[in-house]
């Protein structure tokens, strides 16, 4: 009996170790902590797949548990005043330094857009709440965190439009005056899908003359910037990397556009472009915009162009038009639309499928004459900035946070 228990215990330990262990590159700090953290994400993803297969709940509905588990009620503390409001019908969380008697000086402001693949995440999650408070206290700045609506309940362009309306509302002189914000010291920032929305809104505002206030800076943290080529070197190199494997990123893209699973299958095969989107592939040609060091063993091959995608294959033309829309893929704008953009901070990570999106944008922005600070983490992985709360607190998250806030302090 005792021997049988030992065998069972050893078998259980072996299975657990087998499930947790992943061939993560040695260069990544705190590898075992990342393996343990990712085992939770993988387990939830497997459960989500099973739930969808059985018709119980859709994949993103199950994955939304991550958002719920991290949610907090943002409340004021001794240093930060927190209010929940609506700007042009969209929920926002506003963080302001507590007023000290007789203060009249205008402050900087950061409009922050959370990540989560447009399908998950919330400005009310504890890592975003902590980041906002840190920005407020270290920079004496106002932080506007946007609770935009999520896919798949609200497909593109709804999340983008929510963000756009909030930013337009906030940039009104009367609104800025109400919150004691300096109109010349405002940045828009976001991580992952939030970085996508920040880049897209920055581009849109530059195309609109007569703004009451302009953005001074944009800070993009491992941003996702294009949906045309999902087979760049970083997508290939990091297809099984923790936190954001290629399959999940492709699923985020497809769910952002439509609930039709045909698009997901086409995107997984990188055969989702049609004649309209293929004309824009020149803007995401990684053989031209990636430095040689990132080419590695990979050779460029233009994505296949399939007639009927978005029409006969998917049953609608909306996804195809969306894929080619620069509001969804900011990398698709022509060079002429880049030169007037505000100065930029772009953070990329070596072990991230989105690495090349960020680096290509850096290359194109610099070529257009935009001042860019590119911070690349050779041992970084996607989502690193958000791992600041126990038990998933990583040292690299502290470095990223410190460097990000330092840049804001020096450039805003």
mmCIF file of C-alpha atoms in Angstrom:
data_model
loop_
_atom_site.group_PDB
_atom_site.id
_atom_site.type_symbol
_atom_site.label_atom_id
_atom_site.label_comp_id
_atom_site.label_asym_id
_atom_site.label_seq_id
_atom_site.Cartn_x
_atom_site.Cartn_y
_atom_site.Cartn_z
ATOM 1 C CA UNK A 1 0.000 0.000 0.000
ATOM 2 C CA UNK A 2 2.775 2.393 0.973
ATOM 3 C CA UNK A 3 4.732 1.482 -2.189
ATOM 4 C CA UNK A 4 1.650 2.153 -4.310
ATOM 5 C CA UNK A 5 1.225 5.573 -2.705
ATOM 6 C CA UNK A 6 4.860 6.387 -3.447
ATOM 7 C CA UNK A 7 4.410 5.370 -7.077
ATOM 8 C CA UNK A 8 1.268 7.510 -7.331
ATOM 9 C CA UNK A 9 3.042 10.480 -5.725
ATOM 10 C CA UNK A 10 6.045 10.177 -8.048
ATOM 11 C CA UNK A 11 3.771 9.852 -11.070
ATOM 12 C CA UNK A 12 1.809 12.937 -10.001
ATOM 13 C CA UNK A 13 5.007 14.935 -9.484
ATOM 14 C CA UNK A 14 6.369 13.790 -12.826
ATOM 15 C CA UNK A 15 3.171 14.753 -14.620
ATOM 16 C CA UNK A 16 3.116 18.144 -12.895
ATOM 17 C CA UNK A 17 6.754 18.802 -13.791
ATOM 18 C CA UNK A 18 6.123 17.689 -17.386
ATOM 19 C CA UNK A 19 3.114 19.996 -17.664
ATOM 20 C CA UNK A 20 4.835 23.001 -16.121
ATOM 21 C CA UNK A 21 8.178 22.668 -17.882
ATOM 22 C CA UNK A 22 8.618 24.483 -21.190
ATOM 23 C CA UNK A 23 11.776 24.948 -23.269
ATOM 24 C CA UNK A 24 12.092 28.631 -22.389
ATOM 25 C CA UNK A 25 15.362 30.279 -23.476
ATOM 26 C CA UNK A 26 18.041 30.311 -20.795
ATOM 27 C CA UNK A 27 18.510 34.069 -21.221
ATOM 28 C CA UNK A 28 15.113 34.862 -19.692
ATOM 29 C CA UNK A 29 15.327 35.823 -16.029
ATOM 30 C CA UNK A 30 13.209 33.915 -13.493
ATOM 31 C CA UNK A 31 12.478 31.160 -16.012
ATOM 32 C CA UNK A 32 10.779 28.844 -13.560
ATOM 33 C CA UNK A 33 8.509 31.571 -12.277
ATOM 34 C CA UNK A 34 7.515 32.278 -15.887
ATOM 35 C CA UNK A 35 6.862 28.565 -16.470
ATOM 36 C CA UNK A 36 4.649 28.391 -13.388
ATOM 37 C CA UNK A 37 2.802 31.537 -14.378
ATOM 38 C CA UNK A 38 2.272 30.333 -17.919
ATOM 39 C CA UNK A 39 1.006 26.938 -16.749
ATOM 40 C CA UNK A 40 -2.019 28.776 -15.361
ATOM 41 C CA UNK A 41 -2.584 30.588 -18.672
ATOM 42 C CA UNK A 42 -2.212 27.335 -20.634
ATOM 43 C CA UNK A 43 -4.611 25.514 -18.314
ATOM 44 C CA UNK A 44 -7.210 28.237 -18.694
ATOM 45 C CA UNK A 45 -6.708 28.267 -22.472
ATOM 46 C CA UNK A 46 -7.202 24.499 -22.641
ATOM 47 C CA UNK A 47 -10.342 24.816 -20.537
ATOM 48 C CA UNK A 48 -11.576 27.593 -22.840
ATOM 49 C CA UNK A 49 -11.003 25.397 -25.911
ATOM 50 C CA UNK A 50 -12.929 22.537 -24.294
ATOM 51 C CA UNK A 51 -15.759 24.822 -23.215
ATOM 52 C CA UNK A 52 -16.127 26.200 -26.734
ATOM 53 C CA UNK A 53 -15.957 22.709 -28.261
ATOM 54 C CA UNK A 54 -18.760 21.520 -25.979
ATOM 55 C CA UNK A 55 -20.827 24.621 -26.672
ATOM 56 C CA UNK A 56 -20.802 25.730 -23.032
ATOM 57 C CA UNK A 57 -19.118 29.125 -23.357
ATOM 58 C CA UNK A 58 -17.039 30.766 -26.053
ATOM 59 C CA UNK A 59 -13.237 30.838 -25.758
ATOM 60 C CA UNK A 60 -12.883 34.514 -24.836
ATOM 61 C CA UNK A 61 -15.715 34.227 -22.343
ATOM 62 C CA UNK A 62 -13.681 31.688 -20.365
ATOM 63 C CA UNK A 63 -10.401 33.562 -20.804
ATOM 64 C CA UNK A 64 -12.067 36.664 -19.372
ATOM 65 C CA UNK A 65 -11.585 35.012 -15.972
ATOM 66 C CA UNK A 66 -8.065 36.513 -16.055
ATOM 67 C CA UNK A 67 -9.598 39.977 -16.109
ATOM 68 C CA UNK A 68 -12.092 39.192 -13.357
ATOM 69 C CA UNK A 69 -9.433 37.643 -11.118
ATOM 70 C CA UNK A 70 -7.289 40.806 -11.299
ATOM 71 C CA UNK A 71 -10.084 43.355 -10.966
ATOM 72 C CA UNK A 72 -10.052 45.834 -8.109
ATOM 73 C CA UNK A 73 -12.214 48.770 -7.109
ATOM 74 C CA UNK A 74 -10.092 51.880 -7.753
ATOM 75 C CA UNK A 75 -10.259 54.041 -4.636
ATOM 76 C CA UNK A 76 -8.530 57.214 -3.515
ATOM 77 C CA UNK A 77 -5.600 57.068 -1.120
ATOM 78 C CA UNK A 78 -3.517 59.653 0.722
ATOM 79 C CA UNK A 79 -1.655 60.681 -2.449
ATOM 80 C CA UNK A 80 -4.057 59.958 -5.320
ATOM 81 C CA UNK A 81 -7.629 61.031 -5.934
ATOM 82 C CA UNK A 82 -9.512 58.442 -8.025
ATOM 83 C CA UNK A 83 -12.832 59.035 -9.734
ATOM 84 C CA UNK A 84 -14.834 56.934 -12.177
ATOM 85 C CA UNK A 85 -16.540 59.007 -14.849
ATOM 86 C CA UNK A 86 -17.897 58.905 -18.394
ATOM 87 C CA UNK A 87 -16.308 60.871 -21.224
ATOM 88 C CA UNK A 88 -18.559 61.079 -24.258
ATOM 89 C CA UNK A 89 -20.416 57.997 -23.052
ATOM 90 C CA UNK A 90 -17.296 55.884 -22.421
ATOM 91 C CA UNK A 91 -16.254 54.781 -18.926
ATOM 92 C CA UNK A 92 -12.926 56.121 -17.680
ATOM 93 C CA UNK A 93 -10.967 55.987 -14.447
ATOM 94 C CA UNK A 94 -9.292 59.284 -13.614
ATOM 95 C CA UNK A 95 -6.258 59.420 -11.303
ATOM 96 C CA UNK A 96 -5.174 62.846 -10.006
ATOM 97 C CA UNK A 97 -2.597 63.990 -7.458
ATOM 98 C CA UNK A 98 -4.270 65.125 -4.252
ATOM 99 C CA UNK A 99 -4.448 68.904 -4.266
ATOM 100 C CA UNK A 100 -2.255 70.757 -1.815
ATOM 101 C CA UNK A 101 -3.446 74.115 -0.516
ATOM 102 C CA UNK A 102 -3.049 76.999 -2.938
ATOM 103 C CA UNK A 103 -1.748 74.929 -5.895
ATOM 104 C CA UNK A 104 -2.388 76.479 -9.294
ATOM 105 C CA UNK A 105 0.310 74.872 -11.465
ATOM 106 C CA UNK A 106 -0.863 72.882 -14.496
ATOM 107 C CA UNK A 107 0.110 69.233 -14.668
ATOM 108 C CA UNK A 108 1.163 66.710 -17.265
ATOM 109 C CA UNK A 109 -1.312 64.016 -18.337
ATOM 110 C CA UNK A 110 -1.062 60.454 -19.630
ATOM 111 C CA UNK A 111 -4.001 58.834 -21.407
ATOM 112 C CA UNK A 112 -3.477 55.107 -20.794
ATOM 113 C CA UNK A 113 -5.027 52.274 -22.820
ATOM 114 C CA UNK A 114 -4.891 48.775 -21.348
ATOM 115 C CA UNK A 115 -3.864 45.655 -23.243
ATOM 116 C CA UNK A 116 -5.596 42.304 -23.583
ATOM 117 C CA UNK A 117 -5.953 41.699 -27.314
ATOM 118 C CA UNK A 118 -9.063 43.946 -27.551
ATOM 119 C CA UNK A 119 -10.951 41.021 -25.968
ATOM 120 C CA UNK A 120 -9.635 40.910 -22.399
ATOM 121 C CA UNK A 121 -8.303 43.371 -19.848
ATOM 122 C CA UNK A 122 -9.622 46.346 -17.935
ATOM 123 C CA UNK A 123 -8.366 49.645 -16.603
ATOM 124 C CA UNK A 124 -9.600 48.342 -13.237
ATOM 125 C CA UNK A 125 -7.163 45.413 -13.100
ATOM 126 C CA UNK A 126 -4.676 45.653 -10.236
ATOM 127 C CA UNK A 127 -1.509 45.984 -12.405
ATOM 128 C CA UNK A 128 -3.034 48.902 -14.353
ATOM 129 C CA UNK A 129 -4.323 50.500 -11.178
ATOM 130 C CA UNK A 130 -0.836 50.234 -9.664
ATOM 131 C CA UNK A 131 0.832 51.627 -12.801
ATOM 132 C CA UNK A 132 -1.534 54.612 -12.881
ATOM 133 C CA UNK A 133 -0.842 55.420 -9.231
ATOM 134 C CA UNK A 134 2.902 55.136 -9.816
ATOM 135 C CA UNK A 135 2.737 57.587 -12.738
ATOM 136 C CA UNK A 136 0.668 60.026 -10.670
ATOM 137 C CA UNK A 137 2.977 59.990 -7.665
ATOM 138 C CA UNK A 138 6.303 59.981 -9.527
ATOM 139 C CA UNK A 139 5.397 62.512 -12.221
ATOM 140 C CA UNK A 140 2.778 64.585 -10.397
ATOM 141 C CA UNK A 141 0.631 63.857 -13.444
ATOM 142 C CA UNK A 142 -3.014 63.170 -14.223
ATOM 143 C CA UNK A 143 -3.705 59.672 -15.610
ATOM 144 C CA UNK A 144 -6.808 58.950 -17.665
ATOM 145 C CA UNK A 145 -7.386 55.197 -17.982
ATOM 146 C CA UNK A 146 -9.961 54.214 -20.605
ATOM 147 C CA UNK A 147 -12.452 51.380 -20.131
ATOM 148 C CA UNK A 148 -13.180 50.844 -23.829
ATOM 149 C CA UNK A 149 -15.670 48.185 -24.889
ATOM 150 C CA UNK A 150 -14.265 44.779 -25.819
ATOM 151 C CA UNK A 151 -14.574 42.245 -28.631
ATOM 152 C CA UNK A 152 -16.087 39.828 -29.446
ATOM 153 C CA UNK A 153 -19.222 41.563 -28.139
ATOM 154 C CA UNK A 154 -18.001 44.747 -29.815
ATOM 155 C CA UNK A 155 -15.927 44.138 -32.936
ATOM 156 C CA UNK A 156 -13.645 46.667 -34.621
ATOM 157 C CA UNK A 157 -13.976 49.617 -34.894
ATOM 158 C CA UNK A 158 -15.886 49.949 -31.592
ATOM 159 C CA UNK A 159 -12.872 49.707 -29.216
ATOM 160 C CA UNK A 160 -10.947 52.166 -31.387
ATOM 161 C CA UNK A 161 -13.898 54.563 -31.596
ATOM 162 C CA UNK A 162 -14.385 54.482 -27.814
ATOM 163 C CA UNK A 163 -10.758 55.488 -27.319
ATOM 164 C CA UNK A 164 -10.930 58.140 -30.039
ATOM 165 C CA UNK A 165 -14.028 59.747 -28.519
ATOM 166 C CA UNK A 166 -12.464 59.809 -25.043
ATOM 167 C CA UNK A 167 -9.240 61.403 -26.298
ATOM 168 C CA UNK A 168 -11.130 64.008 -28.336
ATOM 169 C CA UNK A 169 -13.278 64.841 -25.316
ATOM 170 C CA UNK A 170 -10.310 65.104 -22.968
ATOM 171 C CA UNK A 171 -8.350 67.380 -25.324
ATOM 172 C CA UNK A 172 -11.000 70.097 -25.160
ATOM 173 C CA UNK A 173 -9.617 73.174 -23.427
ATOM 174 C CA UNK A 174 -12.485 73.325 -20.969
ATOM 175 C CA UNK A 175 -12.002 69.706 -19.911
ATOM 176 C CA UNK A 176 -8.238 70.109 -19.538
ATOM 177 C CA UNK A 177 -8.764 73.209 -17.420
ATOM 178 C CA UNK A 178 -11.185 71.331 -15.164
ATOM 179 C CA UNK A 179 -8.458 68.824 -14.308
ATOM 180 C CA UNK A 180 -5.590 71.366 -14.273
ATOM 181 C CA UNK A 181 -3.839 69.739 -17.259
ATOM 182 C CA UNK A 182 -1.271 71.581 -19.355
ATOM 183 C CA UNK A 183 -2.514 71.393 -23.005
ATOM 184 C CA UNK A 184 1.085 71.164 -24.230
ATOM 185 C CA UNK A 185 2.102 68.190 -22.061
ATOM 186 C CA UNK A 186 -0.217 65.292 -22.885
ATOM 187 C CA UNK A 187 0.804 61.778 -23.920
ATOM 188 C CA UNK A 188 -1.159 58.766 -25.092
ATOM 189 C CA UNK A 189 0.193 55.378 -24.105
ATOM 190 C CA UNK A 190 -0.747 51.724 -23.989
ATOM 191 C CA UNK A 191 0.565 48.183 -23.917
ATOM 192 C CA UNK A 192 -0.031 45.459 -26.506
ATOM 193 C CA UNK A 193 -3.518 46.077 -27.962
ATOM 194 C CA UNK A 194 -3.514 49.331 -25.988
ATOM 195 C CA UNK A 195 -0.335 50.284 -27.840
ATOM 196 C CA UNK A 196 -2.177 49.580 -31.078
ATOM 197 C CA UNK A 197 -4.999 51.919 -30.080
ATOM 198 C CA UNK A 198 -2.560 54.603 -28.910
ATOM 199 C CA UNK A 199 -0.691 54.553 -32.236
ATOM 200 C CA UNK A 200 -3.922 54.594 -34.244
ATOM 201 C CA UNK A 201 -5.404 57.520 -32.297
ATOM 202 C CA UNK A 202 -2.133 59.476 -32.579
ATOM 203 C CA UNK A 203 -2.256 59.070 -36.363
ATOM 204 C CA UNK A 204 -5.914 60.046 -36.589
ATOM 205 C CA UNK A 205 -5.479 63.217 -34.529
ATOM 206 C CA UNK A 206 -2.594 64.362 -36.730
ATOM 207 C CA UNK A 207 -4.878 64.128 -39.752
ATOM 208 C CA UNK A 208 -7.422 66.452 -38.171
ATOM 209 C CA UNK A 209 -6.563 70.162 -38.302
ATOM 210 C CA UNK A 210 -7.786 72.644 -35.711
ATOM 211 C CA UNK A 211 -7.336 70.513 -32.600
ATOM 212 C CA UNK A 212 -7.743 72.500 -29.381
ATOM 213 C CA UNK A 213 -4.752 70.590 -27.974
ATOM 214 C CA UNK A 214 -2.199 68.257 -29.514
ATOM 215 C CA UNK A 215 -0.481 65.192 -28.149
ATOM 216 C CA UNK A 216 3.129 65.808 -27.202
ATOM 217 C CA UNK A 217 4.170 62.160 -27.030
ATOM 218 C CA UNK A 218 3.113 58.585 -27.664
ATOM 219 C CA UNK A 219 4.472 55.688 -25.621
ATOM 220 C CA UNK A 220 3.886 52.244 -27.145
ATOM 221 C CA UNK A 221 4.683 49.191 -25.039
ATOM 222 C CA UNK A 222 5.185 45.972 -27.062
ATOM 223 C CA UNK A 223 2.462 47.186 -29.466
ATOM 224 C CA UNK A 224 0.594 45.087 -32.008
ATOM 225 C CA UNK A 225 0.588 47.102 -35.221
ATOM 226 C CA UNK A 226 -0.363 45.015 -38.248
ATOM 227 C CA UNK A 227 -2.575 42.093 -39.238
ATOM 228 C CA UNK A 228 -1.344 41.518 -42.794
ATOM 229 C CA UNK A 229 1.704 39.310 -42.190
ATOM 230 C CA UNK A 230 1.402 36.981 -39.222
ATOM 231 C CA UNK A 231 4.536 35.080 -40.151
ATOM 232 C CA UNK A 232 7.299 37.618 -39.453
ATOM 233 C CA UNK A 233 10.526 36.291 -37.893
ATOM 234 C CA UNK A 234 9.271 37.107 -34.393
ATOM 235 C CA UNK A 235 5.990 35.275 -35.025
ATOM 236 C CA UNK A 236 8.024 32.249 -36.144
ATOM 237 C CA UNK A 237 10.720 32.418 -33.477
ATOM 238 C CA UNK A 238 8.248 32.920 -30.619
ATOM 239 C CA UNK A 239 5.256 30.944 -31.819
ATOM 240 C CA UNK A 240 5.230 28.827 -28.638
ATOM 241 C CA UNK A 241 6.543 31.440 -26.215
ATOM 242 C CA UNK A 242 4.693 31.851 -22.880
ATOM 243 C CA UNK A 243 1.938 34.410 -22.267
ATOM 244 C CA UNK A 244 1.298 35.233 -25.950
ATOM 245 C CA UNK A 245 1.888 32.297 -28.325
ATOM 246 C CA UNK A 246 1.140 32.852 -32.002
ATOM 247 C CA UNK A 247 -2.153 30.946 -31.824
ATOM 248 C CA UNK A 248 -3.510 33.279 -29.153
ATOM 249 C CA UNK A 249 -2.398 36.437 -30.957
ATOM 250 C CA UNK A 250 -4.028 35.235 -34.168
ATOM 251 C CA UNK A 251 -7.191 34.451 -32.230
ATOM 252 C CA UNK A 252 -7.181 37.966 -30.770
ATOM 253 C CA UNK A 253 -6.888 39.436 -34.257
ATOM 254 C CA UNK A 254 -9.689 37.321 -35.710
ATOM 255 C CA UNK A 255 -12.034 37.950 -32.762
ATOM 256 C CA UNK A 256 -11.353 41.681 -33.045
ATOM 257 C CA UNK A 257 -12.775 41.593 -36.561
ATOM 258 C CA UNK A 258 -15.423 38.860 -36.557
ATOM 259 C CA UNK A 259 -16.759 35.808 -34.731
ATOM 260 C CA UNK A 260 -16.571 33.792 -37.950
ATOM 261 C CA UNK A 261 -13.990 31.058 -37.330
ATOM 262 C CA UNK A 262 -13.107 30.960 -41.044
ATOM 263 C CA UNK A 263 -11.027 34.102 -40.572
ATOM 264 C CA UNK A 264 -9.112 32.520 -37.684
ATOM 265 C CA UNK A 265 -8.226 29.525 -39.850
ATOM 266 C CA UNK A 266 -7.156 31.756 -42.739
ATOM 267 C CA UNK A 267 -5.026 33.921 -40.453
ATOM 268 C CA UNK A 268 -3.360 30.875 -38.899
ATOM 269 C CA UNK A 269 -2.309 29.848 -42.418
ATOM 270 C CA UNK A 270 -1.366 33.470 -43.260
ATOM 271 C CA UNK A 271 -3.715 33.263 -46.252
ATOM 272 C CA UNK A 272 -6.159 35.986 -45.203
ATOM 273 C CA UNK A 273 -5.077 38.753 -47.599
ATOM 274 C CA UNK A 274 -7.012 39.651 -50.714
ATOM 275 C CA UNK A 275 -6.242 42.045 -53.549
ATOM 276 C CA UNK A 276 -7.171 45.103 -51.459
ATOM 277 C CA UNK A 277 -4.975 44.329 -48.452
ATOM 278 C CA UNK A 278 -2.140 42.916 -50.572
ATOM 279 C CA UNK A 279 -1.467 46.382 -51.996
ATOM 280 C CA UNK A 280 -0.439 47.438 -48.495
ATOM 281 C CA UNK A 281 2.007 44.591 -47.869
ATOM 282 C CA UNK A 282 4.874 46.898 -48.857
ATOM 283 C CA UNK A 283 4.401 48.722 -45.543
ATOM 284 C CA UNK A 284 5.001 45.543 -43.517
ATOM 285 C CA UNK A 285 7.783 44.010 -45.619
ATOM 286 C CA UNK A 286 10.067 42.937 -42.795
ATOM 287 C CA UNK A 287 12.975 42.252 -45.166
ATOM 288 C CA UNK A 288 13.064 46.029 -45.769
ATOM 289 C CA UNK A 289 12.196 47.402 -42.321
ATOM 290 C CA UNK A 290 13.841 44.965 -39.901
ATOM 291 C CA UNK A 291 17.563 45.375 -39.147
ATOM 292 C CA UNK A 292 19.585 42.405 -40.435
ATOM 293 C CA UNK A 293 20.229 41.124 -36.930
ATOM 294 C CA UNK A 294 16.544 40.202 -36.614
ATOM 295 C CA UNK A 295 16.335 38.334 -39.915
ATOM 296 C CA UNK A 296 18.163 35.343 -38.433
ATOM 297 C CA UNK A 297 17.532 32.156 -40.403
ATOM 298 C CA UNK A 298 14.261 33.398 -41.862
ATOM 299 C CA UNK A 299 13.739 34.352 -45.497
ATOM 300 C CA UNK A 300 11.027 36.762 -46.549
ATOM 301 C CA UNK A 301 8.083 35.359 -48.418
ATOM 302 C CA UNK A 302 5.126 37.634 -49.142
ATOM 303 C CA UNK A 303 1.836 36.344 -47.682
ATOM 304 C CA UNK A 304 -0.393 34.567 -50.154
ATOM 305 C CA UNK A 305 -3.180 36.568 -51.768
ATOM 306 C CA UNK A 306 -6.400 34.580 -51.838
ATOM 307 C CA UNK A 307 -9.354 35.697 -53.902
ATOM 308 C CA UNK A 308 -12.646 35.620 -52.045
ATOM 309 C CA UNK A 309 -11.280 35.988 -48.525
ATOM 310 C CA UNK A 310 -13.729 38.201 -46.719
ATOM 311 C CA UNK A 311 -16.308 37.427 -49.398
ATOM 312 C CA UNK A 312 -17.108 33.841 -50.365
ATOM 313 C CA UNK A 313 -14.674 32.310 -47.846
ATOM 314 C CA UNK A 314 -15.849 34.203 -44.787
ATOM 315 C CA UNK A 315 -19.294 35.226 -45.843
ATOM 316 C CA UNK A 316 -18.780 38.991 -45.412
ATOM 317 C CA UNK A 317 -16.471 41.709 -46.666
ATOM 318 C CA UNK A 318 -16.166 43.566 -43.342
ATOM 319 C CA UNK A 319 -13.176 41.550 -41.974
ATOM 320 C CA UNK A 320 -11.154 42.094 -45.129
ATOM 321 C CA UNK A 321 -11.813 45.829 -45.160
ATOM 322 C CA UNK A 322 -10.915 45.953 -41.460
ATOM 323 C CA UNK A 323 -7.617 44.142 -41.969
ATOM 324 C CA UNK A 324 -6.579 46.848 -44.434
ATOM 325 C CA UNK A 325 -7.805 49.704 -42.211
ATOM 326 C CA UNK A 326 -4.916 51.674 -40.604
ATOM 327 C CA UNK A 327 -7.106 52.274 -37.546
ATOM 328 C CA UNK A 328 -6.679 48.542 -36.920
ATOM 329 C CA UNK A 329 -3.153 48.234 -38.365
ATOM 330 C CA UNK A 330 -1.260 51.517 -37.832
ATOM 331 C CA UNK A 331 1.752 50.222 -39.762
ATOM 332 C CA UNK A 332 -0.268 50.496 -42.977
ATOM 333 C CA UNK A 333 -0.270 54.286 -43.239
ATOM 334 C CA UNK A 334 1.918 55.804 -45.972
ATOM 335 C CA UNK A 335 5.150 57.585 -45.057
ATOM 336 C CA UNK A 336 3.511 60.963 -45.630
ATOM 337 C CA UNK A 337 1.192 60.300 -42.670
ATOM 338 C CA UNK A 338 4.062 59.664 -40.258
ATOM 339 C CA UNK A 339 6.267 62.754 -40.386
ATOM 340 C CA UNK A 340 3.994 64.969 -38.249
ATOM 341 C CA UNK A 341 3.450 62.427 -35.459
ATOM 342 C CA UNK A 342 4.513 63.259 -31.891
ATOM 343 C CA UNK A 343 7.767 61.926 -30.474
ATOM 344 C CA UNK A 344 7.573 58.246 -29.628
ATOM 345 C CA UNK A 345 8.760 55.703 -27.095
ATOM 346 C CA UNK A 346 8.579 52.113 -28.333
ATOM 347 C CA UNK A 347 9.317 49.169 -26.046
ATOM 348 C CA UNK A 348 9.946 45.766 -27.631
ATOM 349 C CA UNK A 349 10.894 42.356 -26.239
ATOM 350 C CA UNK A 350 13.058 39.707 -27.865
ATOM 351 C CA UNK A 351 10.783 36.827 -26.882
ATOM 352 C CA UNK A 352 7.522 38.255 -28.168
ATOM 353 C CA UNK A 353 5.606 37.526 -31.375
ATOM 354 C CA UNK A 354 4.980 41.281 -31.662
ATOM 355 C CA UNK A 355 8.662 42.250 -31.534
ATOM 356 C CA UNK A 356 8.925 42.900 -35.270
ATOM 357 C CA UNK A 357 5.779 45.029 -35.395
ATOM 358 C CA UNK A 358 7.367 47.471 -32.967
ATOM 359 C CA UNK A 359 10.787 47.443 -34.624
ATOM 360 C CA UNK A 360 9.326 48.019 -38.099
ATOM 361 C CA UNK A 361 7.376 50.984 -36.762
ATOM 362 C CA UNK A 362 10.548 52.392 -35.186
ATOM 363 C CA UNK A 363 12.323 52.117 -38.556
ATOM 364 C CA UNK A 364 9.521 53.828 -40.439
ATOM 365 C CA UNK A 365 9.021 56.591 -37.856
ATOM 366 C CA UNK A 366 12.728 57.433 -37.846
ATOM 367 C CA UNK A 367 12.835 57.475 -41.640
ATOM 368 C CA UNK A 368 9.941 59.947 -41.551
ATOM 369 C CA UNK A 369 11.876 62.228 -39.193
ATOM 370 C CA UNK A 370 10.005 61.441 -35.978
ATOM 371 C CA UNK A 371 12.036 61.476 -32.757
ATOM 372 C CA UNK A 372 11.957 57.896 -31.438
ATOM 373 C CA UNK A 373 13.351 56.223 -28.331
ATOM 374 C CA UNK A 374 13.484 52.466 -28.878
ATOM 375 C CA UNK A 375 13.975 50.375 -25.756
ATOM 376 C CA UNK A 376 14.565 46.715 -26.580
ATOM 377 C CA UNK A 377 14.744 44.068 -23.853
ATOM 378 C CA UNK A 378 16.964 41.186 -24.961
ATOM 379 C CA UNK A 379 15.567 38.974 -22.184
ATOM 380 C CA UNK A 380 12.025 40.376 -22.265
ATOM 381 C CA UNK A 381 8.751 38.589 -22.955
ATOM 382 C CA UNK A 382 5.292 39.844 -23.843
ATOM 383 C CA UNK A 383 3.258 41.296 -21.007
ATOM 384 C CA UNK A 384 6.316 41.830 -18.819
ATOM 385 C CA UNK A 385 5.332 45.324 -17.678
ATOM 386 C CA UNK A 386 2.140 44.029 -16.084
ATOM 387 C CA UNK A 387 3.777 41.406 -13.851
ATOM 388 C CA UNK A 388 4.169 43.720 -10.876
ATOM 389 C CA UNK A 389 1.723 42.214 -8.394
ATOM 390 C CA UNK A 390 2.477 39.235 -6.122
ATOM 391 C CA UNK A 391 2.705 36.300 -6.764
ATOM 392 C CA UNK A 392 3.487 37.048 -10.423
ATOM 393 C CA UNK A 393 5.892 39.905 -9.776
ATOM 394 C CA UNK A 394 8.976 39.829 -12.009
ATOM 395 C CA UNK A 395 12.180 41.838 -11.749
ATOM 396 C CA UNK A 396 11.982 42.768 -15.426
ATOM 397 C CA UNK A 397 8.609 44.410 -14.772
ATOM 398 C CA UNK A 398 10.265 46.814 -12.339
ATOM 399 C CA UNK A 399 12.989 47.682 -14.851
ATOM 400 C CA UNK A 400 10.431 48.256 -17.584
ATOM 401 C CA UNK A 401 8.299 50.436 -15.322
ATOM 402 C CA UNK A 402 11.256 52.510 -14.137
ATOM 403 C CA UNK A 403 12.567 53.109 -17.670
ATOM 404 C CA UNK A 404 9.114 53.879 -19.053
ATOM 405 C CA UNK A 405 8.364 56.447 -16.338
ATOM 406 C CA UNK A 406 11.849 57.931 -16.689
ATOM 407 C CA UNK A 407 11.195 58.529 -20.398
ATOM 408 C CA UNK A 408 7.829 60.131 -19.642
ATOM 409 C CA UNK A 409 9.460 62.358 -17.051
ATOM 410 C CA UNK A 410 12.139 63.525 -19.502
ATOM 411 C CA UNK A 411 9.903 63.937 -22.549
ATOM 412 C CA UNK A 412 6.549 65.129 -21.284
#
